[in-house]
Amino acid sequence: MQYVAPALSFLATRQRTRAEVDQMRLKQREAKVQASAKALQYQQKANEILRERTRMNSMLRAKAYAGRGGESGSINTLMALNNTNFGRDYLRAVQGAESSLKTGMIQSDIYRDSASQIKRAGRFDAYAKLTSTIETKKSTNNAPIVDRQLADK
């Protein structure tokens, strides 16, 4: 009966630790999902940029073929300028996607490491409490009778 309280304390500490570890693992998954969602948004933006470039260049070609776009040299210059500007925007969007994924993975790793730390600390705390209580009980039970009689007074 004397070991019930230490055992319950041990179990409670272990349960609390498990709950904290589970919470960190959930945050880890959430960071990955958020990073993927943000990267997807950047990819969608990159695709929109490519579609817009294609649309603008097609419009310039159509004007040139219709004879309303001036000389073909000026059309080619405008298309090259469009390609440069849209290419720069496209590159920024792709880099944004990569950056989002890297940031999310770093955050995820931080949560994973935190979960590991919490798990180790929780185990140590639980076993330390249990061992300390057991050692205290042992030392009180092994005290000489005279000492116990003095302690009771």
Short mmCIF file of C-alpha atoms in Angstrom, two decimals:
data_model
loop_
_atom_site.label_atom_id
_atom_site.label_comp_id
_atom_site.label_asym_id
_atom_site.label_seq_id
_atom_site.Cartn_x
_atom_site.Cartn_y
_atom_site.Cartn_z
CA MET A 1 0.00 0.00 0.00
CA GLN A 2 2.91 2.31 0.72
CA TYR A 3 4.04 2.14 -2.90
CA VAL A 4 0.66 3.00 -4.47
CA ALA A 5 1.14 6.79 -4.32
CA PRO A 6 4.62 6.67 -5.91
CA ALA A 7 3.35 4.33 -8.60
CA LEU A 8 0.41 6.64 -9.36
CA SER A 9 2.74 9.64 -9.46
CA PHE A 10 4.99 7.72 -11.85
CA LEU A 11 2.05 6.86 -14.12
CA ALA A 12 0.70 10.42 -14.02
CA THR A 13 4.09 11.82 -15.01
CA ARG A 14 4.35 9.33 -17.87
CA GLN A 15 0.83 10.19 -19.10
CA ARG A 16 1.55 13.93 -18.96
CA THR A 17 4.77 13.35 -20.89
CA ARG A 18 2.97 11.30 -23.54
CA ALA A 19 0.38 14.05 -23.95
CA GLU A 20 3.09 16.70 -24.39
CA VAL A 21 4.97 14.51 -26.88
CA ASP A 22 1.77 13.88 -28.84
CA GLN A 23 1.11 17.62 -28.93
CA MET A 24 4.61 18.30 -30.31
CA ARG A 25 4.18 15.59 -32.94
CA LEU A 26 0.87 17.11 -33.96
CA LYS A 27 2.54 20.51 -34.31
CA GLN A 28 5.27 18.83 -36.35
CA ARG A 29 2.71 17.42 -38.81
CA GLU A 30 0.85 20.72 -38.88
CA ALA A 31 4.05 22.60 -39.79
CA LYS A 32 4.66 20.21 -42.69
CA VAL A 33 1.09 20.55 -43.96
CA GLN A 34 1.16 24.36 -43.73
CA ALA A 35 4.49 24.49 -45.55
CA SER A 36 3.16 22.24 -48.30
CA ALA A 37 0.02 24.34 -48.65
CA LYS A 38 2.04 27.55 -48.90
CA ALA A 39 4.42 25.96 -51.42
CA LEU A 40 1.42 24.87 -53.47
CA GLN A 41 0.14 28.45 -53.51
CA TYR A 42 3.52 29.61 -54.83
CA GLN A 43 3.45 26.87 -57.48
CA GLN A 44 -0.03 27.96 -58.54
CA LYS A 45 1.21 31.53 -58.81
CA ALA A 46 4.16 30.35 -60.93
CA ASN A 47 1.76 28.53 -63.24
CA GLU A 48 -0.41 31.65 -63.53
CA ILE A 49 2.70 33.64 -64.46
CA LEU A 50 3.54 31.15 -67.22
CA ARG A 51 -0.04 31.24 -68.54
CA GLU A 52 -0.02 35.04 -68.56
CA ARG A 53 3.34 35.10 -70.40
CA THR A 54 1.98 32.70 -73.01
CA ARG A 55 -1.18 34.80 -73.39
CA MET A 56 0.78 38.06 -73.78
CA ASN A 57 3.22 36.58 -76.28
CA SER A 58 0.37 35.01 -78.26
CA MET A 59 -1.37 38.36 -78.37
CA LEU A 60 1.80 40.04 -79.64
CA ARG A 61 2.24 37.36 -82.34
CA ALA A 62 -1.38 37.72 -83.41
CA LYS A 63 -0.97 41.49 -83.73
CA ALA A 64 2.17 41.01 -85.78
CA TYR A 65 0.44 38.55 -88.13
CA ALA A 66 -2.53 40.88 -88.44
CA GLY A 67 -0.17 43.68 -89.41
CA ARG A 68 -1.07 45.86 -86.41
CA GLY A 69 1.96 45.19 -84.27
CA GLY A 70 4.54 47.12 -86.16
CA GLU A 71 7.64 45.44 -87.46
CA SER A 72 8.46 41.93 -86.43
CA GLY A 73 11.65 43.20 -84.78
CA SER A 74 9.68 45.30 -82.32
CA ILE A 75 7.38 42.35 -81.64
CA ASN A 76 10.39 40.14 -80.94
CA THR A 77 11.81 42.80 -78.64
CA LEU A 78 8.52 43.03 -76.73
CA MET A 79 8.31 39.25 -76.48
CA ALA A 80 11.90 39.08 -75.17
CA LEU A 81 11.06 41.77 -72.62
CA ASN A 82 7.92 39.85 -71.60
CA ASN A 83 9.94 36.66 -71.25
CA THR A 84 12.50 38.43 -69.07
CA ASN A 85 9.91 40.05 -66.79
CA PHE A 86 7.71 36.99 -66.50
CA GLY A 87 10.77 34.80 -66.04
CA ARG A 88 11.90 36.92 -63.10
CA ASP A 89 8.44 36.70 -61.51
CA TYR A 90 8.28 32.97 -62.19
CA LEU A 91 11.67 32.44 -60.55
CA ARG A 92 10.55 34.38 -57.46
CA ALA A 93 7.44 32.22 -57.17
CA VAL A 94 9.43 28.99 -57.49
CA GLN A 95 11.96 30.23 -54.94
CA GLY A 96 9.08 31.16 -52.63
CA ALA A 97 7.77 27.59 -52.87
CA GLU A 98 11.20 26.15 -52.10
CA SER A 99 11.68 28.56 -49.22
CA SER A 100 8.28 27.67 -47.75
CA LEU A 101 9.09 23.98 -47.85
CA LYS A 102 12.51 24.47 -46.26
CA THR A 103 11.10 26.70 -43.53
CA GLY A 104 8.34 24.18 -42.83
CA MET A 105 10.82 21.33 -42.61
CA ILE A 106 13.01 23.32 -40.21
CA GLN A 107 9.99 24.08 -38.02
CA SER A 108 8.95 20.44 -38.22
CA ASP A 109 12.43 19.34 -37.13
CA ILE A 110 12.31 21.74 -34.19
CA TYR A 111 9.00 20.21 -33.04
CA ARG A 112 10.40 16.68 -33.52
CA ASP A 113 13.46 17.53 -31.43
CA SER A 114 11.26 19.16 -28.78
CA ALA A 115 9.17 16.00 -28.59
CA SER A 116 12.31 13.93 -28.07
CA GLN A 117 13.54 16.27 -25.34
CA ILE A 118 10.18 16.21 -23.58
CA LYS A 119 10.10 12.41 -23.77
CA ARG A 120 13.58 12.07 -22.25
CA ALA A 121 12.90 14.65 -19.54
CA GLY A 122 9.56 13.04 -18.70
CA ARG A 123 11.13 9.60 -18.34
CA PHE A 124 13.88 10.96 -16.15
CA ASP A 125 11.39 12.87 -14.00
CA ALA A 126 9.08 9.88 -13.58
CA TYR A 127 11.87 7.45 -12.67
CA ALA A 128 13.59 9.98 -10.42
CA LYS A 129 10.37 10.56 -8.43
CA LEU A 130 9.71 6.84 -8.16
CA THR A 131 13.27 6.01 -7.13
CA SER A 132 13.41 8.86 -4.64
CA THR A 133 10.16 7.77 -2.99
CA ILE A 134 11.24 4.14 -2.81
CA GLU A 135 14.63 5.08 -1.35
CA THR A 136 12.98 7.34 1.23
CA LYS A 137 10.60 4.56 2.24
CA LYS A 138 13.47 2.08 2.48
CA SER A 139 15.56 4.38 4.64
CA THR A 140 12.65 5.05 7.02
CA ASN A 141 11.85 1.34 7.31
CA ASN A 142 15.51 0.47 8.00
CA ALA A 143 16.00 3.13 10.68
CA PRO A 144 16.91 1.76 14.09
CA ILE A 145 13.99 1.27 16.46
CA VAL A 146 15.36 3.92 18.85
CA ASP A 147 15.51 6.46 16.01
CA ARG A 148 11.97 5.59 14.94
CA GLN A 149 10.73 6.02 18.50
CA LEU A 150 12.35 9.46 18.64
CA ALA A 151 10.88 10.34 15.26
CA ASP A 152 7.40 9.36 16.47
CA LYS A 153 7.62 11.79 19.44
#
